Amino acid sequence: RKEVEQDPGPFNVPEGATVAFNCTYSNSASQSFFWYRQDCRKEPKLLMSVYSSGNEDGRFTAQLNRASQYISLLIRDSKLSDSATYLCVVNHNSGYSTLTFGKGTMLLVSP
Amino acid sequence: DAGITQSPRHKVTETGTPVTLRCHQTENHRYMYWYRQDPGHGLRLIHYSYGVKDTDKGEVSDGYSVSRSKTEDFLLTLESATSSQTSVYFCAISEVYNEQFFGPGTRLTVL
């Protein structure tokens, strides 16, 4: 059983491209959703929370589809600095804040 | 960045020796977590704490123990280190239902 599934990639895109990642989760009772970014040999850092209505932060847009149990992340106008692994994260537990992490999708942006 | 430090940042030890990793926070968050990250597995929860002296097991707790005697400190102990415990260990903090914030990690090698 795998609760959070992501395409591992890598996604190779040129600068300026638009790229989208999807993530599926198995527990329909999941409460909250996040995208984290992890650079090589660094800690994961919160990129954005994902709200039911969808949300946007600059070049990044996150969407949630509860009916189909998937989350998406869209990156517009890719920068070299966007190269990283993007982790889809789901909070399955309605009590404590225990998160389940996907294995991540690697993005490589080239000049 | 959240005020989380981990010590040591790197450690090499031998099989059978005890090892203690420390996580220290200055954010006064209630919840603290220990994860390990290995290739092909992503982040997996070892133990977590929901208050001083209140801890519980995560997904991969065998061979690990924890203690939290103060809000700001969460210790992870490998009673008798094995080679399978070679990994990168991340500490994280959160408030209920909120995002988790990660420390810089400890790279542990067990020879």
mmCIF file of C-alpha atoms in Angstrom:
data_model
loop_
_atom_site.group_PDB
_atom_site.id
_atom_site.type_symbol
_atom_site.label_atom_id
_atom_site.label_comp_id
_atom_site.label_asym_id
_atom_site.label_seq_id
_atom_site.Cartn_x
_atom_site.Cartn_y
_atom_site.Cartn_z
ATOM 1 C CA ARG A 1 0.000 0.000 0.000
ATOM 2 C CA LYS A 2 1.314 3.419 -0.877
ATOM 3 C CA GLU A 3 -0.608 6.353 0.453
ATOM 4 C CA VAL A 4 0.931 9.129 -1.602
ATOM 5 C CA GLU A 5 2.105 8.470 -5.145
ATOM 6 C CA GLN A 6 4.222 10.728 -7.339
ATOM 7 C CA ASP A 7 5.984 10.333 -10.657
ATOM 8 C CA PRO A 8 9.675 10.373 -9.686
ATOM 9 C CA GLY A 9 10.736 12.066 -12.937
ATOM 10 C CA PRO A 10 13.106 13.618 -13.666
ATOM 11 C CA PHE A 11 11.231 16.250 -15.565
ATOM 12 C CA ASN A 12 13.719 18.034 -17.825
ATOM 13 C CA VAL A 13 12.465 21.418 -19.009
ATOM 14 C CA PRO A 14 14.064 24.532 -20.503
ATOM 15 C CA GLU A 15 13.991 27.866 -18.755
ATOM 16 C CA GLY A 16 10.706 29.638 -19.255
ATOM 17 C CA ALA A 17 8.695 26.460 -19.681
ATOM 18 C CA THR A 18 5.547 25.560 -17.806
ATOM 19 C CA VAL A 19 5.596 22.245 -15.980
ATOM 20 C CA ALA A 20 2.984 20.409 -13.950
ATOM 21 C CA PHE A 21 3.246 17.649 -11.378
ATOM 22 C CA ASN A 22 0.456 15.463 -10.106
ATOM 23 C CA CYS A 23 0.175 13.448 -6.941
ATOM 24 C CA THR A 24 -2.475 10.945 -5.862
ATOM 25 C CA TYR A 25 -3.416 9.981 -2.324
ATOM 26 C CA SER A 26 -5.284 6.947 -1.082
ATOM 27 C CA ASN A 27 -7.100 8.126 2.045
ATOM 28 C CA SER A 28 -10.291 9.956 1.181
ATOM 29 C CA ALA A 29 -10.476 11.296 4.743
ATOM 30 C CA SER A 30 -7.234 13.243 4.359
ATOM 31 C CA GLN A 31 -7.430 16.653 5.935
ATOM 32 C CA SER A 32 -4.738 18.877 4.539
ATOM 33 C CA PHE A 33 -2.244 18.950 1.724
ATOM 34 C CA PHE A 34 1.086 20.564 1.006
ATOM 35 C CA TRP A 35 3.865 20.839 -1.516
ATOM 36 C CA TYR A 36 7.395 20.890 -0.175
ATOM 37 C CA ARG A 37 10.574 21.567 -2.075
ATOM 38 C CA GLN A 38 13.835 19.784 -1.308
ATOM 39 C CA ASP A 39 17.186 20.770 -2.733
ATOM 40 C CA CYS A 40 19.949 18.215 -2.987
ATOM 41 C CA ARG A 41 21.299 17.304 0.461
ATOM 42 C CA LYS A 42 19.076 19.873 2.175
ATOM 43 C CA GLU A 43 15.995 19.733 4.337
ATOM 44 C CA PRO A 44 12.474 19.870 2.866
ATOM 45 C CA LYS A 45 11.011 23.355 2.860
ATOM 46 C CA LEU A 46 7.366 24.249 2.633
ATOM 47 C CA LEU A 47 6.509 25.590 -0.798
ATOM 48 C CA MET A 48 2.783 26.025 -0.344
ATOM 49 C CA SER A 49 -0.304 24.625 1.270
ATOM 50 C CA VAL A 50 -3.038 23.349 -1.026
ATOM 51 C CA TYR A 51 -6.553 24.603 -0.410
ATOM 52 C CA SER A 52 -9.808 23.175 -1.727
ATOM 53 C CA SER A 53 -10.417 26.271 -3.812
ATOM 54 C CA GLY A 54 -6.930 26.171 -5.304
ATOM 55 C CA ASN A 55 -4.265 28.732 -4.572
ATOM 56 C CA GLU A 56 -1.558 30.641 -6.325
ATOM 57 C CA ASP A 57 1.724 32.077 -5.153
ATOM 58 C CA GLY A 58 3.549 33.947 -7.865
ATOM 59 C CA ARG A 59 4.542 31.452 -10.547
ATOM 60 C CA PHE A 60 3.223 28.494 -8.567
ATOM 61 C CA THR A 61 -0.359 27.234 -8.595
ATOM 62 C CA ALA A 62 -1.639 24.342 -6.513
ATOM 63 C CA GLN A 63 -4.955 22.590 -6.961
ATOM 64 C CA LEU A 64 -6.814 19.890 -5.083
ATOM 65 C CA ASN A 65 -9.351 17.486 -6.530
ATOM 66 C CA ARG A 66 -10.955 15.647 -3.633
ATOM 67 C CA ALA A 67 -13.287 13.594 -5.828
ATOM 68 C CA SER A 68 -10.368 12.091 -7.749
ATOM 69 C CA GLN A 69 -7.966 12.310 -4.798
ATOM 70 C CA TYR A 70 -5.172 14.125 -6.515
ATOM 71 C CA ILE A 71 -3.170 17.275 -6.014
ATOM 72 C CA SER A 72 -1.345 19.223 -8.672
ATOM 73 C CA LEU A 73 1.426 21.796 -8.795
ATOM 74 C CA LEU A 74 1.913 24.042 -11.794
ATOM 75 C CA ILE A 75 5.099 26.045 -12.240
ATOM 76 C CA ARG A 76 5.069 28.772 -14.871
ATOM 77 C CA ASP A 77 8.094 30.490 -16.406
ATOM 78 C CA SER A 78 10.536 27.974 -14.915
ATOM 79 C CA LYS A 79 13.813 29.288 -13.524
ATOM 80 C CA LEU A 80 17.107 27.482 -13.121
ATOM 81 C CA SER A 81 16.619 27.888 -9.377
ATOM 82 C CA ASP A 82 13.427 25.824 -9.537
ATOM 83 C CA SER A 83 15.546 22.711 -10.049
ATOM 84 C CA ALA A 84 14.785 20.564 -7.005
ATOM 85 C CA THR A 85 12.691 17.644 -5.840
ATOM 86 C CA TYR A 86 9.059 18.461 -5.111
ATOM 87 C CA LEU A 87 7.381 16.467 -2.380
ATOM 88 C CA CYS A 88 3.642 15.964 -2.198
ATOM 89 C CA VAL A 89 2.548 15.764 1.422
ATOM 90 C CA VAL A 90 -0.774 14.734 2.923
ATOM 91 C CA ASN A 91 -2.073 14.902 6.467
ATOM 92 C CA HIS A 92 -4.088 11.712 6.935
ATOM 93 C CA ASN A 93 -4.668 12.104 10.626
ATOM 94 C CA SER A 94 -7.466 14.289 11.928
ATOM 95 C CA GLY A 95 -5.807 14.478 15.324
ATOM 96 C CA TYR A 96 -2.094 15.050 15.487
ATOM 97 C CA SER A 97 -0.280 16.697 12.675
ATOM 98 C CA THR A 98 1.256 13.547 11.176
ATOM 99 C CA LEU A 99 2.185 13.857 7.562
ATOM 100 C CA THR A 100 2.712 11.267 4.868
ATOM 101 C CA PHE A 101 5.265 12.174 2.232
ATOM 102 C CA GLY A 102 5.447 11.140 -1.364
ATOM 103 C CA LYS A 103 8.871 10.130 -2.633
ATOM 104 C CA GLY A 104 9.113 13.284 -4.685
ATOM 105 C CA THR A 105 9.317 14.414 -8.280
ATOM 106 C CA MET A 106 12.638 15.713 -9.538
ATOM 107 C CA LEU A 107 12.643 18.803 -11.721
ATOM 108 C CA LEU A 108 15.675 19.854 -13.756
ATOM 109 C CA VAL A 109 15.517 23.226 -15.463
ATOM 110 C CA SER A 110 18.171 23.815 -18.100
ATOM 111 C CA PRO A 111 19.398 27.040 -19.765
ATOM 112 C CA ASP B 1 13.444 30.207 8.677
ATOM 113 C CA ALA B 2 12.084 28.348 11.699
ATOM 114 C CA GLY B 3 14.514 28.171 14.590
ATOM 115 C CA ILE B 4 15.450 24.502 14.506
ATOM 116 C CA THR B 5 18.930 23.131 14.975
ATOM 117 C CA GLN B 6 20.184 19.577 14.929
ATOM 118 C CA SER B 7 23.360 18.179 16.388
ATOM 119 C CA PRO B 8 25.599 16.673 15.355
ATOM 120 C CA ARG B 9 25.263 17.467 11.661
ATOM 121 C CA HIS B 10 27.435 14.530 10.664
ATOM 122 C CA LYS B 11 28.394 11.417 12.553
ATOM 123 C CA VAL B 12 30.251 8.216 11.750
ATOM 124 C CA THR B 13 29.956 5.432 14.263
ATOM 125 C CA GLU B 14 30.452 1.700 14.545
ATOM 126 C CA THR B 15 27.876 -1.057 14.724
ATOM 127 C CA GLY B 16 26.718 -1.715 18.250
ATOM 128 C CA THR B 17 27.476 1.691 19.698
ATOM 129 C CA PRO B 18 24.785 3.963 21.160
ATOM 130 C CA VAL B 19 24.077 7.203 19.350
ATOM 131 C CA THR B 20 22.001 10.205 20.408
ATOM 132 C CA LEU B 21 20.840 12.911 18.051
ATOM 133 C CA ARG B 22 19.534 16.202 19.359
ATOM 134 C CA CYS B 23 16.897 18.525 17.983
ATOM 135 C CA HIS B 24 16.494 21.980 19.484
ATOM 136 C CA GLN B 25 13.785 24.527 18.640
ATOM 137 C CA THR B 26 13.267 28.143 19.616
ATOM 138 C CA GLU B 27 9.694 28.404 18.256
ATOM 139 C CA ASN B 28 7.875 26.942 21.275
ATOM 140 C CA HIS B 29 5.941 24.591 18.977
ATOM 141 C CA ARG B 30 4.120 21.779 20.708
ATOM 142 C CA TYR B 31 4.821 18.994 18.232
ATOM 143 C CA MET B 32 8.210 17.610 17.337
ATOM 144 C CA TYR B 33 9.081 14.765 14.968
ATOM 145 C CA TRP B 34 11.954 12.590 13.920
ATOM 146 C CA TYR B 35 12.141 11.302 10.341
ATOM 147 C CA ARG B 36 14.644 9.336 8.379
ATOM 148 C CA GLN B 37 15.152 9.742 4.659
ATOM 149 C CA ASP B 38 16.582 7.006 2.481
ATOM 150 C CA PRO B 39 16.797 6.627 -1.291
ATOM 151 C CA GLY B 40 13.695 4.927 -2.638
ATOM 152 C CA HIS B 41 11.715 5.444 0.559
ATOM 153 C CA GLY B 42 11.232 9.131 0.988
ATOM 154 C CA LEU B 43 10.676 10.551 4.448
ATOM 155 C CA ARG B 44 9.464 8.124 7.077
ATOM 156 C CA LEU B 45 8.323 9.011 10.567
ATOM 157 C CA ILE B 46 10.271 7.394 13.407
ATOM 158 C CA HIS B 47 8.735 8.949 16.528
ATOM 159 C CA TYR B 48 6.899 12.094 17.405
ATOM 160 C CA SER B 49 6.097 14.107 20.503
ATOM 161 C CA TYR B 50 2.923 16.001 21.328
ATOM 162 C CA GLY B 51 4.228 17.585 24.500
ATOM 163 C CA VAL B 52 6.830 17.311 27.236
ATOM 164 C CA LYS B 53 7.196 13.638 28.154
ATOM 165 C CA ASP B 54 4.474 12.697 25.623
ATOM 166 C CA THR B 55 5.749 10.651 22.704
ATOM 167 C CA ASP B 56 4.453 8.042 20.305
ATOM 168 C CA LYS B 57 5.776 5.676 17.660
ATOM 169 C CA GLY B 58 5.799 6.328 13.984
ATOM 170 C CA GLU B 59 6.101 4.089 10.972
ATOM 171 C CA VAL B 60 9.688 2.901 11.541
ATOM 172 C CA SER B 61 10.286 3.050 15.308
ATOM 173 C CA ASP B 62 12.055 -0.285 15.866
ATOM 174 C CA GLY B 63 15.580 0.260 17.193
ATOM 175 C CA TYR B 64 14.921 3.873 18.174
ATOM 176 C CA SER B 65 13.833 5.595 21.359
ATOM 177 C CA VAL B 66 13.083 9.236 22.078
ATOM 178 C CA SER B 67 12.815 11.590 24.993
ATOM 179 C CA ARG B 68 11.444 15.072 25.485
ATOM 180 C CA SER B 69 12.129 16.574 28.895
ATOM 181 C CA LYS B 70 11.744 20.194 27.736
ATOM 182 C CA THR B 71 9.564 21.835 25.125
ATOM 183 C CA GLU B 72 12.585 22.885 23.102
ATOM 184 C CA ASP B 73 14.532 19.605 22.997
ATOM 185 C CA PHE B 74 13.724 16.256 21.386
ATOM 186 C CA LEU B 75 16.332 13.519 21.528
ATOM 187 C CA LEU B 76 16.546 10.472 19.293
ATOM 188 C CA THR B 77 18.595 7.522 20.565
ATOM 189 C CA LEU B 78 19.822 4.493 18.690
ATOM 190 C CA GLU B 79 20.520 2.098 21.539
ATOM 191 C CA SER B 80 22.795 -0.146 19.466
ATOM 192 C CA ALA B 81 23.400 1.233 16.007
ATOM 193 C CA THR B 82 23.175 -1.062 12.986
ATOM 194 C CA SER B 83 24.235 -0.488 9.392
ATOM 195 C CA SER B 84 20.565 -0.351 8.361
ATOM 196 C CA GLN B 85 20.282 2.839 10.418
ATOM 197 C CA THR B 86 22.690 4.663 8.144
ATOM 198 C CA SER B 87 20.507 7.481 6.902
ATOM 199 C CA VAL B 88 19.777 11.176 6.961
ATOM 200 C CA TYR B 89 17.729 12.123 10.015
ATOM 201 C CA PHE B 90 15.484 15.161 10.020
ATOM 202 C CA CYS B 91 13.760 16.760 12.944
ATOM 203 C CA ALA B 92 10.580 18.766 12.365
ATOM 204 C CA ILE B 93 8.238 20.937 14.424
ATOM 205 C CA SER B 94 4.626 22.014 14.057
ATOM 206 C CA GLU B 95 1.502 23.257 15.712
ATOM 207 C CA VAL B 96 -1.703 21.217 15.339
ATOM 208 C CA TYR B 97 -2.920 20.900 11.741
ATOM 209 C CA ASN B 98 -0.237 23.229 10.553
ATOM 210 C CA GLU B 99 2.687 22.705 8.285
ATOM 211 C CA GLN B 100 5.833 21.096 9.588
ATOM 212 C CA PHE B 101 9.171 22.864 9.483
ATOM 213 C CA PHE B 102 12.353 20.912 9.219
ATOM 214 C CA GLY B 103 15.798 21.156 10.720
ATOM 215 C CA PRO B 104 18.939 20.925 8.573
ATOM 216 C CA GLY B 105 19.378 17.183 9.098
ATOM 217 C CA THR B 106 21.997 14.841 10.525
ATOM 218 C CA ARG B 107 23.908 12.474 8.260
ATOM 219 C CA LEU B 108 24.613 9.295 10.179
ATOM 220 C CA THR B 109 26.868 6.546 8.905
ATOM 221 C CA VAL B 110 27.071 3.263 10.797
ATOM 222 C CA LEU B 111 30.083 1.160 9.804
#
